[in-house]
CSV table of C-alpha atoms in Angstrom, one decimal:
chain,number,residue,atom,x,y,z
X,1,UNK,CA,41.8,-43.3,43.6
X,2,UNK,CA,44.6,-44.8,45.6
X,3,UNK,CA,42.8,-48.2,46.8
X,4,UNK,CA,41.8,-48.4,43.0
X,5,UNK,CA,44.1,-52.1,42.2
X,6,UNK,CA,46.3,-51.7,39.4
X,7,UNK,CA,44.8,-54.4,36.0
X,8,UNK,CA,48.3,-56.4,37.4
X,9,UNK,CA,47.2,-56.4,40.7
X,10,UNK,CA,43.7,-56.9,38.9
X,11,UNK,CA,45.0,-60.0,37.3
X,12,UNK,CA,47.0,-61.4,40.5
X,13,UNK,CA,43.5,-61.3,42.5
X,14,UNK,CA,42.2,-63.6,39.4
X,15,UNK,CA,45.2,-65.1,39.6
X,16,UNK,CA,44.6,-66.3,42.9
X,17,UNK,CA,41.0,-66.9,42.8
X,18,UNK,CA,40.0,-69.2,39.8
X,19,UNK,CA,43.4,-70.9,40.0
X,20,UNK,CA,42.9,-73.2,37.2
X,21,UNK,CA,44.5,-71.4,34.1
X,22,UNK,CA,41.8,-71.4,31.6
X,23,UNK,CA,39.9,-69.3,33.1
X,24,UNK,CA,42.6,-67.3,33.7
X,25,UNK,CA,43.3,-66.9,30.8
X,26,UNK,CA,39.6,-65.3,29.7
X,27,UNK,CA,39.6,-63.5,33.2
X,28,UNK,CA,42.8,-61.6,32.4
X,29,UNK,CA,40.9,-61.4,28.4
X,30,UNK,CA,38.5,-59.4,30.8
X,31,UNK,CA,39.9,-57.5,32.9
X,32,UNK,CA,42.1,-56.0,30.3
X,33,UNK,CA,39.0,-55.1,28.5
X,34,UNK,CA,37.1,-53.1,31.0
X,35,UNK,CA,39.8,-52.3,33.0
X,36,UNK,CA,39.3,-48.6,34.1
X,37,UNK,CA,42.1,-46.1,35.0
X,38,UNK,CA,42.1,-44.3,38.5
X,39,UNK,CA,41.0,-41.4,36.5
X,40,UNK,CA,38.2,-43.3,34.3
X,41,UNK,CA,37.1,-44.4,37.6
X,42,UNK,CA,37.0,-40.8,39.7
X,43,UNK,CA,34.6,-39.3,37.0
X,44,UNK,CA,33.0,-42.3,36.6
X,45,UNK,CA,32.4,-42.2,40.4
X,46,UNK,CA,30.8,-38.4,40.0
X,47,UNK,CA,28.1,-38.8,37.2
X,48,UNK,CA,27.2,-41.3,39.7
X,49,UNK,CA,27.0,-38.7,42.0
X,50,UNK,CA,24.8,-37.1,40.4
X,51,UNK,CA,22.0,-39.3,38.9
X,52,UNK,CA,22.2,-41.2,42.1
X,53,UNK,CA,19.0,-39.9,43.1
X,54,UNK,CA,16.7,-40.6,39.8
X,55,UNK,CA,19.2,-43.9,39.2
X,56,UNK,CA,18.3,-45.2,42.5
X,57,UNK,CA,14.6,-44.1,41.8
X,58,UNK,CA,14.5,-46.0,38.6
X,59,UNK,CA,15.4,-49.2,39.9
X,60,UNK,CA,14.3,-49.8,42.9
X,61,UNK,CA,11.0,-49.5,41.2
X,62,UNK,CA,11.6,-52.1,39.4
X,63,UNK,CA,13.9,-54.8,42.0
X,64,UNK,CA,12.0,-57.4,44.4
X,65,UNK,CA,12.0,-58.0,47.5
X,66,UNK,CA,14.2,-60.3,48.5
X,67,UNK,CA,11.3,-62.6,49.9
X,68,UNK,CA,8.5,-62.5,47.2
X,69,UNK,CA,11.5,-63.3,44.7
X,70,UNK,CA,11.9,-66.7,46.5
X,71,UNK,CA,8.7,-67.5,47.1
X,72,UNK,CA,8.6,-67.1,42.8
X,73,UNK,CA,11.4,-69.3,42.5
X,74,UNK,CA,9.9,-71.5,44.8
X,75,UNK,CA,6.1,-71.8,43.2
X,76,UNK,CA,8.5,-72.8,39.3
X,77,UNK,CA,10.8,-74.9,41.0
X,78,UNK,CA,13.2,-73.1,40.9
X,79,UNK,CA,17.2,-73.6,43.6
X,80,UNK,CA,17.1,-70.6,46.2
X,81,UNK,CA,19.5,-72.4,48.2
X,82,UNK,CA,22.8,-73.2,47.2
X,83,UNK,CA,23.1,-76.1,48.0
X,84,UNK,CA,20.0,-76.7,46.4
X,85,UNK,CA,22.8,-76.3,42.6
X,86,UNK,CA,25.4,-78.6,44.8
X,87,UNK,CA,27.3,-75.4,46.1
X,88,UNK,CA,28.3,-74.8,49.5
X,89,UNK,CA,28.6,-71.2,50.8
X,90,UNK,CA,31.9,-70.8,50.6
X,91,UNK,CA,32.3,-71.6,47.7
X,92,UNK,CA,29.6,-69.0,46.6
X,93,UNK,CA,31.4,-66.3,48.6
X,94,UNK,CA,34.2,-66.9,46.9
X,95,UNK,CA,33.4,-67.5,43.3
X,96,UNK,CA,31.5,-62.7,43.6
X,97,UNK,CA,35.2,-62.6,43.0
X,98,UNK,CA,35.6,-63.9,40.5
X,99,UNK,CA,32.1,-63.8,38.3
X,100,UNK,CA,34.0,-59.6,38.5
X,101,UNK,CA,36.7,-60.6,36.0
X,102,UNK,CA,35.4,-63.0,34.2
X,103,UNK,CA,32.1,-61.0,33.1
X,104,UNK,CA,33.1,-58.1,30.7
X,105,UNK,CA,29.8,-55.9,30.5
X,106,UNK,CA,28.8,-54.2,33.2
X,107,UNK,CA,27.0,-55.1,36.0
X,108,UNK,CA,26.4,-54.8,40.0
X,109,UNK,CA,28.5,-56.3,40.9
X,110,UNK,CA,31.5,-53.7,39.1
X,111,UNK,CA,29.3,-51.3,41.1
X,112,UNK,CA,29.8,-52.5,44.2
X,113,UNK,CA,34.0,-53.6,43.7
X,114,UNK,CA,33.8,-49.8,41.7
X,115,UNK,CA,32.5,-48.2,45.1
X,116,UNK,CA,34.8,-50.0,46.9
X,117,UNK,CA,31.5,-52.3,48.8
X,118,UNK,CA,31.6,-55.6,47.5
X,119,UNK,CA,33.6,-57.3,50.2
X,120,UNK,CA,31.1,-55.3,53.2
X,121,UNK,CA,28.0,-56.4,51.1
X,122,UNK,CA,29.5,-60.2,51.3
X,123,UNK,CA,30.6,-59.9,54.5
X,124,UNK,CA,26.7,-58.8,55.1
X,125,UNK,CA,25.4,-61.8,52.8
X,126,UNK,CA,27.2,-64.3,54.8
X,127,UNK,CA,27.7,-63.1,57.4
X,128,UNK,CA,25.9,-64.4,60.6
X,129,UNK,CA,22.7,-63.0,60.2
X,130,UNK,CA,22.3,-62.5,55.5
X,131,UNK,CA,20.9,-64.6,53.2
X,132,UNK,CA,22.9,-67.5,53.4
X,133,UNK,CA,25.5,-67.3,57.0
X,134,UNK,CA,28.7,-69.2,56.9
X,135,UNK,CA,31.0,-70.3,59.4
X,136,UNK,CA,32.7,-67.1,58.9
X,137,UNK,CA,31.9,-64.6,56.6
X,138,UNK,CA,34.4,-62.3,56.2
X,139,UNK,CA,35.7,-61.3,53.1
X,140,UNK,CA,38.2,-64.1,51.8
C-alpha cells in the first residue's frame, strides 16, 4: 500500500480542498478518526476481495438504474441536476473529495478512495460522456 497517503497528507489535501479554517478543523477530526494504516488497508482489501462476489450480488439488488432513479426524483419534484440547486458541475466535482474528508462513517467514497478508483470515477462522471460533463473533467 505504498500509494496510500499518510494522515498528514490527507489533512494537507483537506486543507487545500476545503480552505475554510472551521471546515478544515472539522475534517481533520474526521480524518483522524477514520484513518487506517497501510497494513490495515491491506487487510480490509483482502477481506473485500474475499466477500466481493456475495457483497456485489446483495448490493446490486438494492441499486436502482440511474434513469429510473432520476425519473422518480423528477416526479417527486426534486432537483436532479447540480444547476437545480445553484452549484456548478465543476464545484460539484470538487465536493466529492471534500465529502470524503468530512464524514467519519464509511461510505462508497471511502471504498472508492481505498481501492484507488475515486479519481477515475470522477473523471468518468464529469468527463465528456459522463452524467455531468465539464470542460475539463479530469482530476484536480
